[in-house]
C-alpha positions in Angstrom: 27.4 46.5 -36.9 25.2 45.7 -34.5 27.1 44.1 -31.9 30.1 46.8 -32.5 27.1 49.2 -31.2 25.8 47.2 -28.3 29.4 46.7 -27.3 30.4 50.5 -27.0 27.2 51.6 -25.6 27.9 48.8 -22.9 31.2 50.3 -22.2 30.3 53.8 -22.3 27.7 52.8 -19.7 29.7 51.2 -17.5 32.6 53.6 -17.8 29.9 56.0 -16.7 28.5 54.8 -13.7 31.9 53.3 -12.3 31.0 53.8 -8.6 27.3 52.1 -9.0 28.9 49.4 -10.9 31.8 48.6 -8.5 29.0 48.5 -5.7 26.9 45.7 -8.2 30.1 44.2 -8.5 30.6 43.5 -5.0 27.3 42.8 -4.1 26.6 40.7 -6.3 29.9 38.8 -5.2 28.6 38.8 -1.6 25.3 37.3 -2.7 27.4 34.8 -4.7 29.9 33.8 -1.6 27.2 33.0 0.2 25.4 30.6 -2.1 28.8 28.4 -2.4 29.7 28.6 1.2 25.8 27.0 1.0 26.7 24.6 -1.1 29.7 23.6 0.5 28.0 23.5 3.8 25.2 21.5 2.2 28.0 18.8 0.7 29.4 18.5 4.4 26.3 17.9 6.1 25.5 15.2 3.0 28.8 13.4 3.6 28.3 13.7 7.4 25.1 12.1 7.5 25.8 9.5 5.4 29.5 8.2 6.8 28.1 8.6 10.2 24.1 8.5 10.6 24.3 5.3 8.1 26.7 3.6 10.1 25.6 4.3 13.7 23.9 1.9 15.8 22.6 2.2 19.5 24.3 0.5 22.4 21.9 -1.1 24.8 24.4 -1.7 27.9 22.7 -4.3 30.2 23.1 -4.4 33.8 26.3 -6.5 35.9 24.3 -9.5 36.6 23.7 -10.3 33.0 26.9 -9.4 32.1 28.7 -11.7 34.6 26.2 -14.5 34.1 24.9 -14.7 30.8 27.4 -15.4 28.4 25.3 -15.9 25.4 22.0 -14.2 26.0 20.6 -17.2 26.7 19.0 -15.8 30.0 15.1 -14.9 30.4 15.8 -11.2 30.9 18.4 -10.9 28.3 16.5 -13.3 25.8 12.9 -11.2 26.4 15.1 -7.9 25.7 16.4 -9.2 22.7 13.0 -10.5 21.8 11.7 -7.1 22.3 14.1 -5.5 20.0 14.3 -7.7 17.1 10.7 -7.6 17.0 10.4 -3.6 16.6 9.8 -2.4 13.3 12.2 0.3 13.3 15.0 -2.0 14.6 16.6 -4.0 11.3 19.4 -5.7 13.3 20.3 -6.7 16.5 23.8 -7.9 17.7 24.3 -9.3 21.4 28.0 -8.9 22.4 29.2 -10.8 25.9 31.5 -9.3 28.2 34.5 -10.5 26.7 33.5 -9.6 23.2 33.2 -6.0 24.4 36.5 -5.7 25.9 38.1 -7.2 22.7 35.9 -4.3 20.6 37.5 -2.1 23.4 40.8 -3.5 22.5 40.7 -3.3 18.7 39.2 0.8 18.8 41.5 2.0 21.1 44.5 -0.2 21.1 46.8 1.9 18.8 44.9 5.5 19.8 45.7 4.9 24.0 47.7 1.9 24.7 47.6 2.9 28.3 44.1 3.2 29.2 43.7 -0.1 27.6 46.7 -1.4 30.1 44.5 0.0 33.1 41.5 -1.2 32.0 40.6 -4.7 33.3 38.6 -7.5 31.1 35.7 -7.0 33.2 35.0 -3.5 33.2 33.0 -3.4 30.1 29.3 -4.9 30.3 27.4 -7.0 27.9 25.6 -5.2 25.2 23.1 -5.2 22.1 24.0 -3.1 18.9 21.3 -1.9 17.6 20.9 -1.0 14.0 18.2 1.3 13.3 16.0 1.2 9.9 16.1 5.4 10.4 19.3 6.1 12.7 17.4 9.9 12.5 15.4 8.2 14.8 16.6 6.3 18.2 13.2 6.8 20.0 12.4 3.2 19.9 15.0 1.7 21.9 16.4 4.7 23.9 12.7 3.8 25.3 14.6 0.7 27.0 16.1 2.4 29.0 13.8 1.8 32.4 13.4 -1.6 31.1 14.8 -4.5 33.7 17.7 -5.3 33.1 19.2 -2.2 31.0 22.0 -0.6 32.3 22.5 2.2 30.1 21.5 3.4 26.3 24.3 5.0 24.2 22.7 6.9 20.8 26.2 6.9 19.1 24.3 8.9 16.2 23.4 11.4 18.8 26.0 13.6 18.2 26.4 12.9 14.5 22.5 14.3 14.4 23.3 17.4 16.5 26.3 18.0 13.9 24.1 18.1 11.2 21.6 19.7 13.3 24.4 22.2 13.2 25.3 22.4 9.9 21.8 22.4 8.3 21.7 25.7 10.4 24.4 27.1 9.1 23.3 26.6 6.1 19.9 28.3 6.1 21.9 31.1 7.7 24.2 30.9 4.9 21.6 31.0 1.7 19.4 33.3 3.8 21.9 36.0 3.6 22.2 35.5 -0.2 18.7 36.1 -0.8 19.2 39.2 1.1 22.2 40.4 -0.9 20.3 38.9 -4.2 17.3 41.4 -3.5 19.7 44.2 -2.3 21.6 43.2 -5.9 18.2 43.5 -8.2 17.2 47.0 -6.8 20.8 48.1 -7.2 20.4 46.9 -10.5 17.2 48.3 -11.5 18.7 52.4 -10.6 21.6 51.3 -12.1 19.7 50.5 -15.5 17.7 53.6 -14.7 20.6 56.3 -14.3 22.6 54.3 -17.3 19.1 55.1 -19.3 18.4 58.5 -18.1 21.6 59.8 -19.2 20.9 58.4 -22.8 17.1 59.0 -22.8 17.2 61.5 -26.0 19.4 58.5 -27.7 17.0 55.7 -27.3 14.0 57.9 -28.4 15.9 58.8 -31.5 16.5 55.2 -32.2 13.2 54.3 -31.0 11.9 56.9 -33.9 14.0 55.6 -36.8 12.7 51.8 -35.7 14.8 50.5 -33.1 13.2 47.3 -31.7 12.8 47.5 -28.1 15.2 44.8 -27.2 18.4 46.1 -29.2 17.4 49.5 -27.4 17.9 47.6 -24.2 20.2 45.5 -24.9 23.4 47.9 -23.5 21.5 48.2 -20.1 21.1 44.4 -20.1 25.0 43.3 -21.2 25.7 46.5 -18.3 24.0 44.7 -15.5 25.0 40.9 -16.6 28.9 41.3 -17.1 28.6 43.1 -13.6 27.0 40.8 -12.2 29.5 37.6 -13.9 32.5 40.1 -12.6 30.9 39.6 -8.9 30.1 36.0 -9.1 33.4 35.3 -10.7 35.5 37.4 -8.0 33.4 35.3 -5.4 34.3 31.9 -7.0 37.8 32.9 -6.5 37.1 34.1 -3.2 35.1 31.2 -1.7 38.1 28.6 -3.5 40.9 30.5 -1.6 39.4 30.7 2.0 38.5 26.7 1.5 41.7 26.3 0.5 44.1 28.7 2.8 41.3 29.4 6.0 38.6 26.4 6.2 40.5 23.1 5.0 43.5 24.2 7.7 41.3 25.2 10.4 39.3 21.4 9.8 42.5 19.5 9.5 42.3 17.8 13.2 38.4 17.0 12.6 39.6 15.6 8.9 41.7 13.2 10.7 39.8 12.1 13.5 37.2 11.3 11.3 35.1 13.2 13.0 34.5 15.5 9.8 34.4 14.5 6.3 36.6 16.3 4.0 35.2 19.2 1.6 35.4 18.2 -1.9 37.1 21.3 -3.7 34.6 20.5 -6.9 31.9 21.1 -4.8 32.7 25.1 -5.9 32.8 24.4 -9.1 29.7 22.3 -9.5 28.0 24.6 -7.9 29.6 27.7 -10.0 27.5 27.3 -13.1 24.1 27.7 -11.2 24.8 30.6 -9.7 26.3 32.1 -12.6 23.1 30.8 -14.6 20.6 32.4 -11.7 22.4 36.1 -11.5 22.4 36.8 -14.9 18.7 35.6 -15.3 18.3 37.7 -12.3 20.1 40.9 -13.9 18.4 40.3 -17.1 14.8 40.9 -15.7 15.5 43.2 -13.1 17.6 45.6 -15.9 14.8 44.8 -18.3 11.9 46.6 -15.8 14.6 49.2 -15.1 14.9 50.0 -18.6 11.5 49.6 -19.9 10.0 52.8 -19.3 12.9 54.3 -21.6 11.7 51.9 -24.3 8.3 51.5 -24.2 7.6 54.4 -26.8 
């Protein structure tokens, strides 16, 4: 009997205050949107750094002589270099590649990609070089510091741009959850006069049943099922939303980066693991903001 109560007056309340609810609806679903675009921002940048940042080393290019003369490092320049790096701390490996094993890494990368600018491009073109693995590749300080040193050509970061990227994309996705917390608070207060209007309206009810010896919560339960299948309608229409652009606007726009490698493809789960959280956090929210609205109503 209860529930058969609590259920109408729900109805009756949302039937009521149509507009109010359509604008909770909505927000709620912007709020929403925003927190999965988040999360699937937050999943790219996760995948980014780990296929690239993990797997990027620094290329210490060293300088003609070297490369023409010193076949295996064996050199006093070349050997103090390498000495230098493999005994930095932040450095966990060093690899010293000869002229001709850098043409033949040329070779094998690019090969299939541009056949022709490996035909114009002669076996000593390419210098003699250390890879450099680094214990933190978020860090390259240590041997981009090399690159004054005797002897050094040129330093290559190749995680440079794979750090900027994220750089990128860890911006984009405070931008992203920041605007969520805006539409969350804009939600609550919208929430709260919605729960307040729903309650004015029925003010003489609740003090009848208040009277006869209503508990406080079944009084306020309507005004809380109003605000939380408003605010599941938004998150829901925003689940929906945020799976069709990935799947009809982002994952076609990415496509070229997908293939290149150059981005790593968005897991379509990552909406759906993310899905319950959010649904979890807005109807905690509604609860308590629709439970101040309310209380004044009830307190009696």
């Amino acid at each position: 009997m209860r529930g058969v109560y609590i259920a109408k007056a729900t109805a009756s309340g949302l039937r009521r205050n149509l507009t109010m609810t359509l604008a909770l609806v909505i927000t709620s679903a912007i709020a929403a949107a925003f927190v999965l675009l988040g999360a699937l921002v937050t999943q790219m940048a996760t995948a980014a750094k780990q296929a690239y940042l993990d797997e990027a080393v620094v290329l210490v290019q060293l300088e003609e002589q070297i490369s023409a003369e010193d076949a295996d490092c064996s050199g006093r320049l070349c050997a103090q270099l390498r000495a230098r790096l493999e005994q930095d701390p932040a450095v966990v490996e060093v690899t010293f590649r000869n002229r001709a094993q850098s043409y033949a890494r040329f070779v094998e990368l690019f090969q299939d990609q541009d056949p022709d600018l490996v035909a114009d491009t002669p076996e000593d073109a390419l210098p003699a070089a250390f890879q450099v693995r680094l214990a933190d590749p978020t860090d390259a300080s240590a041997v981009t510091a090399l690159a004054d040193a005797p002897g050094v050509a040129t330093v290559s970061d190749q995680a440079a741009e794979a750090r900027a990227a994220s750089r990128n994309l860890d911006a984009a996705r405070t931008v992203a959850f920041g605007i969520a917390a805006l539409q969350a608070v804009a939600a609550l207060f919208l929430i709260a006069n919605l729960v307040q209007i729903s309650a004015f309206h029925r003010a003489t009810d609740l003090s009848i049943m208040r009277m006869v010896g209503a508990s406080r919560w079944f009084s306020a339960a309507p005004f809380v099922a109003e605000a939380a299948l408003a605010v599941l309608a938004g998150v829901a229409v925003a689940a929906g939303a945020v799976a069709a652009a990935k799947h009809f606007l982002i994952d076609p726009a990415l496509q070229d980066l997908y293939a290149s490698g150059l981005l790593v493809p968005l897991a379509d789960a990552t909406v759906w693991h993310a899905l319950p959280w959010v649904a979890g956090g807005s109807v905690a929210g509604a609860v308590a903001a629709a439970l101040v609205g309310v209380a004044g109503y009830v307190k009696a």
